[in-house]
PDB file of C-alpha atoms in Angstrom:
ATOM      1  CA  MET A   1      -0.022  -0.076  -0.004  1.00  0.00           C
ATOM      2  CA  ALA A   2       1.474   3.527  -0.838  1.00  0.00           C
ATOM      3  CA  VAL A   3       1.464   6.172   1.611  1.00  0.00           C
ATOM      4  CA  TYR A   4       3.057   9.278   0.166  1.00  0.00           C
ATOM      5  CA  GLY A   5       5.690   7.522  -1.752  1.00  0.00           C
ATOM      6  CA  CYS A   6       6.497   5.339   1.291  1.00  0.00           C
ATOM      7  CA  ILE A   7       5.664   1.664   0.666  1.00  0.00           C
ATOM      8  CA  TRP A   8       4.421  -0.473   3.326  1.00  0.00           C
ATOM      9  CA  ARG A   9       5.213  -4.220   3.030  1.00  0.00           C
ATOM     10  CA  GLY A  10       2.964  -6.888   5.316  1.00  0.00           C
ATOM     11  CA  ARG A  11      -0.531  -6.643   6.598  1.00  0.00           C
ATOM     12  CA  TYR A  12      -2.090  -4.062   7.889  1.00  0.00           C
ATOM     13  CA  ALA A  13      -5.419  -3.588  10.096  1.00  0.00           C
ATOM     14  CA  GLU A  14      -7.758  -0.722  11.257  1.00  0.00           C
ATOM     15  CA  SER A  15     -10.113  -0.817  14.484  1.00  0.00           C
ATOM     16  CA  MET A  16     -10.952   1.310  17.169  1.00  0.00           C
ATOM     17  CA  GLY A  17      -8.517   4.298  15.807  1.00  0.00           C
ATOM     18  CA  ARG A  18      -5.533   2.138  15.854  1.00  0.00           C
ATOM     19  CA  LEU A  19      -3.480   0.951  12.801  1.00  0.00           C
ATOM     20  CA  THR A  20      -1.094  -1.998  12.911  1.00  0.00           C
ATOM     21  CA  PHE A  21       1.645  -2.078  10.319  1.00  0.00           C
ATOM     22  CA  ALA A  22       4.208  -5.126  10.290  1.00  0.00           C
ATOM     23  CA  GLY A  23       4.073  -5.319  13.944  1.00  0.00           C
ATOM     24  CA  SER A  24       4.129  -1.780  14.854  1.00  0.00           C
ATOM     25  CA  GLU A  25       0.884   0.028  16.000  1.00  0.00           C
ATOM     26  CA  GLN A  26      -0.061   3.599  15.063  1.00  0.00           C
ATOM     27  CA  ARG A  27      -2.816   5.716  16.391  1.00  0.00           C
ATOM     28  CA  LEU A  28      -5.176   7.220  14.115  1.00  0.00           C
ATOM     29  CA  VAL A  29      -5.732  10.948  14.779  1.00  0.00           C
ATOM     30  CA  ARG A  30      -8.239  13.308  13.138  1.00  0.00           C
ATOM     31  CA  LYS A  31      -6.767  16.735  12.260  1.00  0.00           C
ATOM     32  CA  VAL A  32      -7.863  19.915  10.220  1.00  0.00           C
ATOM     33  CA  VAL A  33      -5.539  21.864   7.881  1.00  0.00           C
ATOM     34  CA  ALA A  34      -6.491  25.214   6.663  1.00  0.00           C
ATOM     35  CA  TYR A  35      -5.388  27.110   3.495  1.00  0.00           C
ATOM     36  CA  VAL A  36      -6.461  30.650   4.488  1.00  0.00           C
ATOM     37  CA  VAL A  37      -6.128  32.700   1.146  1.00  0.00           C
ATOM     38  CA  ASP A  38      -5.770  36.301   0.695  1.00  0.00           C
ATOM     39  CA  GLN A  39      -5.022  38.082  -2.878  1.00  0.00           C
ATOM     40  CA  GLU A  40      -3.687  34.695  -4.058  1.00  0.00           C
ATOM     41  CA  ARG A  41      -1.476  34.773  -1.060  1.00  0.00           C
ATOM     42  CA  LEU A  42      -1.475  31.532   1.519  1.00  0.00           C
ATOM     43  CA  LEU A  43      -1.036  32.120   5.492  1.00  0.00           C
ATOM     44  CA  VAL A  44       2.264  30.209   6.551  1.00  0.00           C
ATOM     45  CA  PHE A  45       4.213  30.262   9.199  1.00  0.00           C
ATOM     46  CA  THR A  46       7.678  29.214  10.719  1.00  0.00           C
ATOM     47  CA  HIS A  47       8.800  28.657  13.818  1.00  0.00           C
ATOM     48  CA  ASP A  48      10.885  31.107  15.709  1.00  0.00           C
ATOM     49  CA  ASP A  49      13.072  28.556  17.917  1.00  0.00           C
ATOM     50  CA  VAL A  50      13.031  25.718  15.488  1.00  0.00           C
ATOM     51  CA  PRO A  51      15.284  24.964  12.763  1.00  0.00           C
ATOM     52  CA  LEU A  52      13.683  25.444   9.512  1.00  0.00           C
ATOM     53  CA  GLU A  53      15.219  22.080   8.574  1.00  0.00           C
ATOM     54  CA  ILE A  54      13.281  20.435  11.287  1.00  0.00           C
ATOM     55  CA  ALA A  55       9.978  22.186  11.456  1.00  0.00           C
ATOM     56  CA  GLY A  56       9.487  23.504   7.743  1.00  0.00           C
ATOM     57  CA  VAL A  57       6.985  26.103   6.531  1.00  0.00           C
ATOM     58  CA  GLN A  58       3.673  25.090   7.838  1.00  0.00           C
ATOM     59  CA  VAL A  59      -0.036  26.325   7.518  1.00  0.00           C
ATOM     60  CA  PRO A  60      -2.467  26.893  10.306  1.00  0.00           C
ATOM     61  CA  ALA A  61      -3.286  22.776  11.390  1.00  0.00           C
ATOM     62  CA  GLY A  62      -4.417  21.061  14.571  1.00  0.00           C
ATOM     63  CA  SER A  63      -6.342  18.118  16.152  1.00  0.00           C
ATOM     64  CA  ILE A  64     -10.440  18.010  16.176  1.00  0.00           C
ATOM     65  CA  GLU A  65     -11.485  18.082  19.895  1.00  0.00           C
ATOM     66  CA  ALA A  66     -14.085  15.422  20.982  1.00  0.00           C
ATOM     67  CA  ASP A  67     -16.993  17.473  20.820  1.00  0.00           C
ATOM     68  CA  GLU A  68     -16.328  19.719  17.817  1.00  0.00           C
ATOM     69  CA  THR A  69     -16.938  19.148  13.910  1.00  0.00           C
ATOM     70  CA  PRO A  70     -14.028  19.766  11.216  1.00  0.00           C
ATOM     71  CA  GLU A  71     -15.723  23.017  10.364  1.00  0.00           C
ATOM     72  CA  LEU A  72     -15.619  24.344  14.050  1.00  0.00           C
ATOM     73  CA  ALA A  73     -12.072  22.810  14.521  1.00  0.00           C
ATOM     74  CA  VAL A  74     -10.374  24.485  11.592  1.00  0.00           C
ATOM     75  CA  MET A  75     -11.676  28.222  12.249  1.00  0.00           C
ATOM     76  CA  ARG A  76     -11.004  27.627  16.037  1.00  0.00           C
ATOM     77  CA  GLU A  77      -7.334  26.462  14.990  1.00  0.00           C
ATOM     78  CA  VAL A  78      -6.504  29.466  12.682  1.00  0.00           C
ATOM     79  CA  PHE A  79      -7.398  31.961  15.362  1.00  0.00           C
ATOM     80  CA  GLU A  80      -5.500  29.967  17.991  1.00  0.00           C
ATOM     81  CA  GLU A  81      -2.515  30.118  16.104  1.00  0.00           C
ATOM     82  CA  THR A  82      -2.718  33.401  14.041  1.00  0.00           C
ATOM     83  CA  GLY A  83      -5.462  35.664  15.960  1.00  0.00           C
ATOM     84  CA  LEU A  84      -7.236  35.713  12.406  1.00  0.00           C
ATOM     85  CA  ARG A  85     -10.988  35.012  12.134  1.00  0.00           C
ATOM     86  CA  THR A  86     -12.012  33.303   9.044  1.00  0.00           C
ATOM     87  CA  GLN A  87     -15.054  31.679   7.542  1.00  0.00           C
ATOM     88  CA  ILE A  88     -14.825  28.465   5.490  1.00  0.00           C
ATOM     89  CA  VAL A  89     -14.979  28.778   1.419  1.00  0.00           C
ATOM     90  CA  ARG A  90     -14.903  24.980   0.765  1.00  0.00           C
ATOM     91  CA  ASP A  91     -14.373  21.559   2.225  1.00  0.00           C
ATOM     92  CA  LEU A  92     -11.450  20.375   0.123  1.00  0.00           C
ATOM     93  CA  GLY A  93     -11.492  16.511   1.102  1.00  0.00           C
ATOM     94  CA  VAL A  94     -10.030  14.148   3.352  1.00  0.00           C
ATOM     95  CA  GLU A  95      -6.486  12.541   3.162  1.00  0.00           C
ATOM     96  CA  ARG A  96      -4.236  10.522   5.497  1.00  0.00           C
ATOM     97  CA  TYR A  97      -0.735  11.073   6.753  1.00  0.00           C
ATOM     98  CA  ASP A  98       1.598   8.731   8.150  1.00  0.00           C
ATOM     99  CA  MET A  99       3.829  10.386  10.807  1.00  0.00           C
ATOM    100  CA  TRP A 100       6.227   7.965  11.316  1.00  0.00           C
ATOM    101  CA  PRO A 101       9.449   7.742  12.035  1.00  0.00           C
ATOM    102  CA  SER A 102       8.795  10.838  14.100  1.00  0.00           C
ATOM    103  CA  LYS A 103       5.517   9.533  15.780  1.00  0.00           C
ATOM    104  CA  PRO A 104       3.665   6.380  16.149  1.00  0.00           C
ATOM    105  CA  GLU A 105       0.592   8.167  14.383  1.00  0.00           C
ATOM    106  CA  ARG A 106      -1.187   8.357  11.297  1.00  0.00           C
ATOM    107  CA  HIS A 107      -3.352  11.669  10.615  1.00  0.00           C
ATOM    108  CA  GLU A 108      -6.659  11.669   9.066  1.00  0.00           C
ATOM    109  CA  ARG A 109      -6.601  15.428   7.750  1.00  0.00           C
ATOM    110  CA  HIS A 110      -9.452  17.521   6.605  1.00  0.00           C
ATOM    111  CA  PHE A 111      -8.362  20.369   4.331  1.00  0.00           C
ATOM    112  CA  PHE A 112     -10.185  23.186   3.777  1.00  0.00           C
ATOM    113  CA  HIS A 113     -10.139  26.597   1.858  1.00  0.00           C
ATOM    114  CA  LEU A 114     -10.831  29.749   4.347  1.00  0.00           C
ATOM    115  CA  ALA A 115     -11.219  33.363   3.427  1.00  0.00           C
ATOM    116  CA  LEU A 116     -10.670  36.253   5.899  1.00  0.00           C
ATOM    117  CA  VAL A 117     -13.263  37.829   7.901  1.00  0.00           C
ATOM    118  CA  ASP A 118     -11.215  40.868   8.922  1.00  0.00           C
ATOM    119  CA  ASP A 119     -10.430  43.340   6.161  1.00  0.00           C
ATOM    120  CA  VAL A 120      -6.916  44.208   7.501  1.00  0.00           C
ATOM    121  CA  VAL A 121      -3.982  42.077   8.066  1.00  0.00           C
ATOM    122  CA  PRO A 122      -0.266  42.325   8.638  1.00  0.00           C
ATOM    123  CA  GLU A 123       1.855  41.153   6.138  1.00  0.00           C
ATOM    124  CA  ARG A 124       4.283  39.566   9.112  1.00  0.00           C
ATOM    125  CA  TRP A 125       3.619  38.998  12.704  1.00  0.00           C
ATOM    126  CA  SER A 126       4.255  36.883  15.753  1.00  0.00           C
ATOM    127  CA  ALA A 127       2.107  34.667  17.315  1.00  0.00           C
ATOM    128  CA  GLY A 128       2.290  31.202  19.259  1.00  0.00           C
ATOM    129  CA  GLU A 129       1.176  29.387  22.305  1.00  0.00           C
ATOM    130  CA  GLU A 130       1.977  30.169  26.055  1.00  0.00           C
ATOM    131  CA  SER A 131       0.435  26.588  27.203  1.00  0.00           C
ATOM    132  CA  PRO A 132       0.515  24.424  24.079  1.00  0.00           C
ATOM    133  CA  SER A 133      -2.469  21.465  24.399  1.00  0.00           C
ATOM    134  CA  ASP A 134       0.311  19.142  24.465  1.00  0.00           C
ATOM    135  CA  GLY A 135       1.837  20.261  27.914  1.00  0.00           C
ATOM    136  CA  GLY A 136       4.996  21.137  26.170  1.00  0.00           C
ATOM    137  CA  ASN A 137       6.804  24.596  26.518  1.00  0.00           C
ATOM    138  CA  PRO A 138       5.689  27.729  25.019  1.00  0.00           C
ATOM    139  CA  GLN A 139       5.966  28.136  21.295  1.00  0.00           C
ATOM    140  CA  ARG A 140       6.526  31.175  18.966  1.00  0.00           C
ATOM    141  CA  TRP A 141       6.156  31.463  15.502  1.00  0.00           C
ATOM    142  CA  THR A 142       6.454  34.113  12.400  1.00  0.00           C
ATOM    143  CA  CYS A 143       3.271  34.149  10.660  1.00  0.00           C
ATOM    144  CA  TRP A 144       3.427  35.721   6.831  1.00  0.00           C
ATOM    145  CA  TRP A 145       1.891  35.418   3.251  1.00  0.00           C
ATOM    146  CA  LEU A 146       3.344  33.090   0.587  1.00  0.00           C
ATOM    147  CA  PRO A 147       2.187  33.353  -3.065  1.00  0.00           C
ATOM    148  CA  VAL A 148       0.255  30.531  -3.708  1.00  0.00           C
ATOM    149  CA  GLN A 149       2.085  29.512  -6.384  1.00  0.00           C
ATOM    150  CA  ASN A 150       4.871  28.893  -4.200  1.00  0.00           C
ATOM    151  CA  GLY A 151       3.035  26.274  -2.063  1.00  0.00           C
ATOM    152  CA  HIS A 152       5.108  23.549  -2.996  1.00  0.00           C
ATOM    153  CA  VAL A 153       7.548  24.561   0.112  1.00  0.00           C
ATOM    154  CA  LEU A 154       5.068  23.265   2.624  1.00  0.00           C
ATOM    155  CA  CYS A 155       6.313  20.356   4.701  1.00  0.00           C
ATOM    156  CA  ALA A 156       5.073  17.375   5.962  1.00  0.00           C
ATOM    157  CA  GLY A 157       2.229  16.400   3.354  1.00  0.00           C
ATOM    158  CA  PHE A 158       0.754  19.971   4.194  1.00  0.00           C
ATOM    159  CA  GLY A 159       0.398  20.783   0.493  1.00  0.00           C
ATOM    160  CA  ALA A 160      -1.571  17.658  -0.592  1.00  0.00           C
ATOM    161  CA  ARG A 161      -4.893  19.866  -1.174  1.00  0.00           C
ATOM    162  CA  LEU A 162      -3.259  22.708  -2.238  1.00  0.00           C
ATOM    163  CA  GLY A 163      -4.417  22.198  -5.942  1.00  0.00           C
ATOM    164  CA  GLU A 164      -7.953  21.779  -5.096  1.00  0.00           C
ATOM    165  CA  ILE A 165      -8.210  25.949  -4.466  1.00  0.00           C
ATOM    166  CA  ARG A 166     -10.126  27.760  -6.839  1.00  0.00           C
ATOM    167  CA  LEU A 167      -8.387  31.382  -7.613  1.00  0.00           C
ATOM    168  CA  PRO A 168      -9.978  33.831  -9.670  1.00  0.00           C
ATOM    169  CA  ARG A 169      -8.624  33.765 -13.392  1.00  0.00           C
ATOM    170  CA  ALA A 170      -6.891  36.657 -14.711  1.00  0.00           C
ATOM    171  CA  VAL A 171      -8.822  38.599 -17.222  1.00  0.00           C
ATOM    172  CA  ALA A 172      -7.179  39.378 -20.254  1.00  0.00           C
TER     173      ALA A 172
END
């Protein structure tokens, strides 16, 4: 079975949110991924205290809480991670992404195209989490706008549904 360029040999089973591949167990985690687009630019961020080679260029994303829908989760995550208010333009579908070897998880990612609600937003700003939900250390990152056509730089499968975004066609 091909999973983002990796080939898994052997048997696998999925039950009760866990996947087993050739003797190793992976937890299935429901996530959302936000493509916030403004003027053909994509909202991205890079971590301030983690090297680019490790964390890469990311888009707002996070876990779906037990009591929420993917639609509510994606707007919550964007606000928590960037301070921006958004609205959903379109549901772009679901992909699975294998986090091995960094984590024994497989993410079920719900992708969304979102638009800004706020009229005025900065070109670049600092954001972060003082108390991350995983209990880790405070984290800071820098948010900025990347031309959508350069979205190939996104790390860890975050660009998987970028091609589904419908941008306005240029008028000749």
